[in-house]
Phi, psi and omega in degrees: 000128178224162178277138178236136176250118181251135175252117186235114177268127184226159171289137182276093181216158182300139175092350182296313181301317180297318181291320179294313179298325179298325177299320181289311183293327179297335179257007180068032186250118185277137174273121181282315173209154183216127179228131181228133178205155179293153175261186177290337180277126182300132178082009181236136177239156176246125175258132170248116184244125174248125181220154180249129180175185182287140181302321181294320179293317179299318178301317178295318180296317178300315178299317180290324176299319180296335180277340180296136183302315183284356181279130179261316184205142177228131175228134170268107183279357185303317183268353180262157173285125183217166175253125178236136178218154176221148176248135183228138170253130180237127173260118189239139171301134182217073176296158182308318184291339183252348187302315181298319179294318178297316180296327175295317178297316178302317180293315180301319182273004180055046177266176176236140169272120185252350177203142182228137170226184182301320185232014180218153169234139172253125187244137175252129178229138176235135179170190178276175184301323180296313180297314182295317178299318179295317179296314179301316178301317180291323184276346181303322182293341177273340181100100175274118182276327185203149178218138175227130184237144179278335192088161184291146160242146184215153179211138177297138176294154179292166176065037174238149178279132177293137177262000000 
């Protein structure tokens, strides 16, 4: 079982998300993260789907996605060089005695403090899974009160031949 990142361009119409998710659930394949947003082209959205599973099942899902009427294009970015990012908001306990240390960690990881209260900091971090995992591990000892994640967005790197 490995993680696969799929880039799926679809027509932006009601029911598309449900039909795409149905392909995964119908095969017992769990979606790890899902991000959908409009593209520059009017009426077209890009879905970035990260799922964990068997290569053969992913191949079948990609074939079935290509058959769906609202699907314009499907790429499995797993084997291609790509850029992947996720944005995460973390609400962390920040007592006076620990605040300076937390702020040093925030600076090292090039994060932003987006909200401050007497005993909490809300931190925004953008990066790949490794960076986010490392930051979460470091901040756990201070007490993470809440976490919100966008899920991955991904794009094939430039200067590659389309497969």
